[in-house]
Amino acid sequence: MFRIWLTVFLSVVLASAVAQEVLKPTSSISISGRVKSPKTVSFEELKKFKLYNLGDVVITNHKGDVKGTAKDLTGVLLKDFLQGVELDAENPKVLSEYYFTCIASDGYKVIYSWNELFNTSIGNSVYILTSKDNQPLEKLDENIVMIATQDIRTGRRYVKNLQSIIVRRAE
């Protein structure tokens, strides 16, 4: 009986280990979907935007448990980054129907609405990081990271290895 339980236990552990995806480092962000011109922005191009010193941000999970602290952060506002992207919208009135799906290299997705980013104070707290712990992110495992510093549960929208942003319109 012990052998059966041991076999089942090891099978579950092995299956869990295989099922976890390894985060693939990213060096650029592609922007596509409802845009006039899809484009890709490299990590180096990202550093040309206005940089903000964010200090330290406590990272919590969905229950509010502290998982760690991201220290000495520097980043670019997501809305500043998106300002250079011309949306395929027939008039400004329909912008309220647009949203951005931000996708990590492992498939993790976070969504922001156009209004959330450009019409509320939340837009002033969503960043694409350029450095962490006084180290450029391209030298760290997480590479391009997006964070919402004012979220109550900061880990929900902490996107490691951001690789693409797809612009869509709600139907």
PDB file of C-alpha atoms in Angstrom:
ATOM      1  CA  MET A   1       0.000   0.000   0.000  1.00  0.00           C
ATOM      2  CA  PHE A   2       2.849   2.369   0.839  1.00  0.00           C
ATOM      3  CA  ARG A   3       4.337   1.790  -2.629  1.00  0.00           C
ATOM      4  CA  ILE A   4       1.054   2.731  -4.305  1.00  0.00           C
ATOM      5  CA  TRP A   5       0.779   5.963  -2.328  1.00  0.00           C
ATOM      6  CA  LEU A   6       4.433   6.786  -2.992  1.00  0.00           C
ATOM      7  CA  THR A   7       3.944   6.164  -6.721  1.00  0.00           C
ATOM      8  CA  VAL A   8       0.833   8.378  -6.816  1.00  0.00           C
ATOM      9  CA  PHE A   9       2.575  11.109  -4.830  1.00  0.00           C
ATOM     10  CA  LEU A  10       5.658  11.125  -7.057  1.00  0.00           C
ATOM     11  CA  SER A  11       3.494  11.112 -10.189  1.00  0.00           C
ATOM     12  CA  VAL A  12       1.599  14.200  -8.997  1.00  0.00           C
ATOM     13  CA  VAL A  13       4.824  16.015  -8.064  1.00  0.00           C
ATOM     14  CA  LEU A  14       6.418  15.172 -11.417  1.00  0.00           C
ATOM     15  CA  ALA A  15       3.314  16.242 -13.354  1.00  0.00           C
ATOM     16  CA  SER A  16       3.232  19.559 -11.465  1.00  0.00           C
ATOM     17  CA  ALA A  17       6.878  20.242 -12.229  1.00  0.00           C
ATOM     18  CA  VAL A  18       6.419  19.514 -15.925  1.00  0.00           C
ATOM     19  CA  ALA A  19       3.239  21.625 -16.141  1.00  0.00           C
ATOM     20  CA  GLN A  20       4.953  24.800 -14.886  1.00  0.00           C
ATOM     21  CA  GLU A  21       6.154  26.959 -17.738  1.00  0.00           C
ATOM     22  CA  VAL A  22       9.540  28.592 -17.683  1.00  0.00           C
ATOM     23  CA  LEU A  23       9.386  32.339 -18.232  1.00  0.00           C
ATOM     24  CA  LYS A  24      11.086  33.244 -21.477  1.00  0.00           C
ATOM     25  CA  PRO A  25      13.018  36.529 -21.173  1.00  0.00           C
ATOM     26  CA  THR A  26      11.759  39.359 -23.378  1.00  0.00           C
ATOM     27  CA  SER A  27      13.701  42.192 -24.977  1.00  0.00           C
ATOM     28  CA  SER A  28      10.861  44.002 -26.755  1.00  0.00           C
ATOM     29  CA  ILE A  29       7.107  44.627 -26.652  1.00  0.00           C
ATOM     30  CA  SER A  30       4.940  44.233 -29.749  1.00  0.00           C
ATOM     31  CA  ILE A  31       1.771  46.289 -30.095  1.00  0.00           C
ATOM     32  CA  SER A  32      -0.935  45.023 -32.422  1.00  0.00           C
ATOM     33  CA  GLY A  33      -4.687  44.704 -32.869  1.00  0.00           C
ATOM     34  CA  ARG A  34      -6.867  47.795 -33.384  1.00  0.00           C
ATOM     35  CA  VAL A  35      -3.919  50.081 -34.183  1.00  0.00           C
ATOM     36  CA  LYS A  36      -3.152  51.947 -37.412  1.00  0.00           C
ATOM     37  CA  SER A  37       0.439  50.634 -37.460  1.00  0.00           C
ATOM     38  CA  PRO A  38       1.563  47.626 -35.429  1.00  0.00           C
ATOM     39  CA  LYS A  39       5.024  48.085 -33.988  1.00  0.00           C
ATOM     40  CA  THR A  40       7.653  46.579 -31.773  1.00  0.00           C
ATOM     41  CA  VAL A  41       9.506  48.603 -29.153  1.00  0.00           C
ATOM     42  CA  SER A  42      12.855  47.347 -27.876  1.00  0.00           C
ATOM     43  CA  PHE A  43      13.999  47.600 -24.284  1.00  0.00           C
ATOM     44  CA  GLU A  44      16.510  50.254 -25.358  1.00  0.00           C
ATOM     45  CA  GLU A  45      13.782  52.349 -27.035  1.00  0.00           C
ATOM     46  CA  LEU A  46      11.703  52.068 -23.866  1.00  0.00           C
ATOM     47  CA  LYS A  47      14.424  53.901 -21.921  1.00  0.00           C
ATOM     48  CA  LYS A  48      13.943  56.975 -24.163  1.00  0.00           C
ATOM     49  CA  PHE A  49      10.565  57.731 -22.535  1.00  0.00           C
ATOM     50  CA  LYS A  50      10.331  59.863 -19.395  1.00  0.00           C
ATOM     51  CA  LEU A  51      11.570  57.735 -16.487  1.00  0.00           C
ATOM     52  CA  TYR A  52      10.026  57.814 -13.012  1.00  0.00           C
ATOM     53  CA  ASN A  53      11.610  56.731  -9.737  1.00  0.00           C
ATOM     54  CA  LEU A  54       9.030  54.567  -7.990  1.00  0.00           C
ATOM     55  CA  GLY A  55      10.918  53.595  -4.850  1.00  0.00           C
ATOM     56  CA  ASP A  56       9.878  50.289  -3.284  1.00  0.00           C
ATOM     57  CA  VAL A  57       6.605  48.429  -3.928  1.00  0.00           C
ATOM     58  CA  VAL A  58       5.290  45.622  -1.728  1.00  0.00           C
ATOM     59  CA  ILE A  59       4.090  42.687  -3.847  1.00  0.00           C
ATOM     60  CA  THR A  60       1.041  40.855  -2.504  1.00  0.00           C
ATOM     61  CA  ASN A  61      -0.927  37.881  -3.805  1.00  0.00           C
ATOM     62  CA  HIS A  62      -4.678  37.631  -4.451  1.00  0.00           C
ATOM     63  CA  LYS A  63      -5.337  37.200  -0.712  1.00  0.00           C
ATOM     64  CA  GLY A  64      -3.226  40.203   0.264  1.00  0.00           C
ATOM     65  CA  ASP A  65      -0.365  38.110   1.647  1.00  0.00           C
ATOM     66  CA  VAL A  66       3.014  39.794   1.227  1.00  0.00           C
ATOM     67  CA  LYS A  67       5.179  37.870  -1.244  1.00  0.00           C
ATOM     68  CA  GLY A  68       8.114  40.276  -1.331  1.00  0.00           C
ATOM     69  CA  THR A  69       9.198  43.817  -2.032  1.00  0.00           C
ATOM     70  CA  ALA A  70      10.368  45.137  -5.386  1.00  0.00           C
ATOM     71  CA  LYS A  71      13.029  47.693  -4.447  1.00  0.00           C
ATOM     72  CA  ASP A  72      14.481  50.777  -6.080  1.00  0.00           C
ATOM     73  CA  LEU A  73      12.200  50.690  -9.123  1.00  0.00           C
ATOM     74  CA  THR A  74      12.432  52.928 -12.170  1.00  0.00           C
ATOM     75  CA  GLY A  75       9.895  52.837 -14.971  1.00  0.00           C
ATOM     76  CA  VAL A  76       7.925  54.385 -17.810  1.00  0.00           C
ATOM     77  CA  LEU A  77       4.212  55.124 -17.478  1.00  0.00           C
ATOM     78  CA  LEU A  78       2.229  52.672 -19.606  1.00  0.00           C
ATOM     79  CA  LYS A  79      -0.001  55.513 -20.801  1.00  0.00           C
ATOM     80  CA  ASP A  80       3.057  57.511 -21.967  1.00  0.00           C
ATOM     81  CA  PHE A  81       4.226  54.426 -23.831  1.00  0.00           C
ATOM     82  CA  LEU A  82       0.795  53.978 -25.447  1.00  0.00           C
ATOM     83  CA  GLN A  83       0.473  57.680 -26.401  1.00  0.00           C
ATOM     84  CA  GLY A  84       2.678  56.988 -29.417  1.00  0.00           C
ATOM     85  CA  VAL A  85       0.324  54.308 -30.711  1.00  0.00           C
ATOM     86  CA  GLU A  86      -2.470  55.506 -32.986  1.00  0.00           C
ATOM     87  CA  LEU A  87      -5.607  53.497 -32.336  1.00  0.00           C
ATOM     88  CA  ASP A  88      -7.839  52.471 -35.221  1.00  0.00           C
ATOM     89  CA  ALA A  89     -10.857  54.407 -33.921  1.00  0.00           C
ATOM     90  CA  GLU A  90     -13.240  56.353 -36.133  1.00  0.00           C
ATOM     91  CA  ASN A  91     -13.706  59.063 -33.488  1.00  0.00           C
ATOM     92  CA  PRO A  92     -12.724  59.818 -29.857  1.00  0.00           C
ATOM     93  CA  LYS A  93     -16.179  58.853 -28.561  1.00  0.00           C
ATOM     94  CA  VAL A  94     -15.518  55.150 -29.190  1.00  0.00           C
ATOM     95  CA  LEU A  95     -12.257  55.115 -27.181  1.00  0.00           C
ATOM     96  CA  SER A  96     -14.376  54.148 -24.154  1.00  0.00           C
ATOM     97  CA  GLU A  97     -14.891  50.790 -25.885  1.00  0.00           C
ATOM     98  CA  TYR A  98     -11.153  50.016 -26.217  1.00  0.00           C
ATOM     99  CA  TYR A  99      -9.004  47.882 -23.954  1.00  0.00           C
ATOM    100  CA  PHE A 100      -5.427  46.641 -23.822  1.00  0.00           C
ATOM    101  CA  THR A 101      -4.505  42.996 -23.223  1.00  0.00           C
ATOM    102  CA  CYS A 102      -0.962  42.855 -21.860  1.00  0.00           C
ATOM    103  CA  ILE A 103       0.566  39.400 -22.339  1.00  0.00           C
ATOM    104  CA  ALA A 104       3.660  37.849 -20.732  1.00  0.00           C
ATOM    105  CA  SER A 105       5.896  35.303 -22.437  1.00  0.00           C
ATOM    106  CA  ASP A 106       4.242  32.500 -20.436  1.00  0.00           C
ATOM    107  CA  GLY A 107       0.738  33.540 -21.543  1.00  0.00           C
ATOM    108  CA  TYR A 108      -0.250  35.406 -18.350  1.00  0.00           C
ATOM    109  CA  LYS A 109      -2.664  38.225 -19.274  1.00  0.00           C
ATOM    110  CA  VAL A 110      -3.695  41.500 -17.658  1.00  0.00           C
ATOM    111  CA  ILE A 111      -6.313  43.848 -19.092  1.00  0.00           C
ATOM    112  CA  TYR A 112      -6.671  47.627 -18.805  1.00  0.00           C
ATOM    113  CA  SER A 113      -9.440  49.693 -20.361  1.00  0.00           C
ATOM    114  CA  TRP A 114      -8.666  52.881 -22.278  1.00  0.00           C
ATOM    115  CA  ASN A 115     -10.651  54.873 -19.685  1.00  0.00           C
ATOM    116  CA  GLU A 116      -8.811  53.239 -16.806  1.00  0.00           C
ATOM    117  CA  LEU A 117      -5.441  54.321 -18.193  1.00  0.00           C
ATOM    118  CA  PHE A 118      -6.270  57.685 -19.721  1.00  0.00           C
ATOM    119  CA  ASN A 119      -9.254  58.911 -17.698  1.00  0.00           C
ATOM    120  CA  THR A 120      -8.554  57.905 -14.068  1.00  0.00           C
ATOM    121  CA  SER A 121      -5.707  58.256 -11.587  1.00  0.00           C
ATOM    122  CA  ILE A 122      -4.905  54.557 -12.092  1.00  0.00           C
ATOM    123  CA  GLY A 123      -3.209  55.541 -15.349  1.00  0.00           C
ATOM    124  CA  ASN A 124      -0.652  57.449 -13.269  1.00  0.00           C
ATOM    125  CA  SER A 125       0.404  54.285 -11.436  1.00  0.00           C
ATOM    126  CA  VAL A 126       0.849  51.636 -14.159  1.00  0.00           C
ATOM    127  CA  TYR A 127       4.466  51.326 -15.231  1.00  0.00           C
ATOM    128  CA  ILE A 128       6.722  49.313 -17.465  1.00  0.00           C
ATOM    129  CA  LEU A 129       9.847  48.916 -15.368  1.00  0.00           C
ATOM    130  CA  THR A 130      13.306  49.685 -16.667  1.00  0.00           C
ATOM    131  CA  SER A 131      15.274  48.868 -13.505  1.00  0.00           C
ATOM    132  CA  LYS A 132      14.876  47.043 -10.211  1.00  0.00           C
ATOM    133  CA  ASP A 133      17.307  46.896  -7.273  1.00  0.00           C
ATOM    134  CA  ASN A 134      19.356  49.516  -9.140  1.00  0.00           C
ATOM    135  CA  GLN A 135      19.951  46.967 -11.916  1.00  0.00           C
ATOM    136  CA  PRO A 136      18.718  47.311 -15.500  1.00  0.00           C
ATOM    137  CA  LEU A 137      15.945  44.747 -15.959  1.00  0.00           C
ATOM    138  CA  GLU A 138      17.503  43.290 -19.098  1.00  0.00           C
ATOM    139  CA  LYS A 139      20.197  41.879 -16.788  1.00  0.00           C
ATOM    140  CA  LEU A 140      17.643  40.205 -14.512  1.00  0.00           C
ATOM    141  CA  ASP A 141      15.460  37.113 -15.025  1.00  0.00           C
ATOM    142  CA  GLU A 142      12.222  39.118 -15.184  1.00  0.00           C
ATOM    143  CA  ASN A 143      13.268  41.396 -18.085  1.00  0.00           C
ATOM    144  CA  ILE A 144      10.368  43.633 -19.152  1.00  0.00           C
ATOM    145  CA  VAL A 145       8.007  43.972 -16.182  1.00  0.00           C
ATOM    146  CA  MET A 146       4.707  45.827 -15.840  1.00  0.00           C
ATOM    147  CA  ILE A 147       3.362  46.829 -12.421  1.00  0.00           C
ATOM    148  CA  ALA A 148       0.378  48.763 -11.067  1.00  0.00           C
ATOM    149  CA  THR A 149       1.817  50.434  -7.969  1.00  0.00           C
ATOM    150  CA  GLN A 150      -1.510  51.581  -6.491  1.00  0.00           C
ATOM    151  CA  ASP A 151      -3.289  48.232  -6.706  1.00  0.00           C
ATOM    152  CA  ILE A 152      -4.398  46.752  -3.397  1.00  0.00           C
ATOM    153  CA  ARG A 153      -3.257  43.293  -4.553  1.00  0.00           C
ATOM    154  CA  THR A 154      -0.126  44.296  -6.476  1.00  0.00           C
ATOM    155  CA  GLY A 155       0.753  40.786  -7.608  1.00  0.00           C
ATOM    156  CA  ARG A 156      -2.399  40.412  -9.740  1.00  0.00           C
ATOM    157  CA  ARG A 157      -1.111  42.875 -12.327  1.00  0.00           C
ATOM    158  CA  TYR A 158       2.627  42.271 -11.862  1.00  0.00           C
ATOM    159  CA  VAL A 159       3.507  41.002 -15.345  1.00  0.00           C
ATOM    160  CA  LYS A 160       6.958  39.465 -15.719  1.00  0.00           C
ATOM    161  CA  ASN A 161       8.464  39.255 -19.202  1.00  0.00           C
ATOM    162  CA  LEU A 162       5.835  41.378 -20.925  1.00  0.00           C
ATOM    163  CA  GLN A 163       6.008  40.544 -24.618  1.00  0.00           C
ATOM    164  CA  SER A 164       2.929  42.022 -26.275  1.00  0.00           C
ATOM    165  CA  ILE A 165       0.009  44.387 -25.965  1.00  0.00           C
ATOM    166  CA  ILE A 166      -3.052  43.706 -28.088  1.00  0.00           C
ATOM    167  CA  VAL A 167      -5.527  46.553 -28.544  1.00  0.00           C
ATOM    168  CA  ARG A 168      -9.148  45.455 -28.868  1.00  0.00           C
ATOM    169  CA  ARG A 169     -12.590  47.018 -29.007  1.00  0.00           C
ATOM    170  CA  ALA A 170     -15.420  45.650 -26.897  1.00  0.00           C
ATOM    171  CA  GLU A 171     -18.399  44.449 -28.868  1.00  0.00           C
TER     172      GLU A 171
END
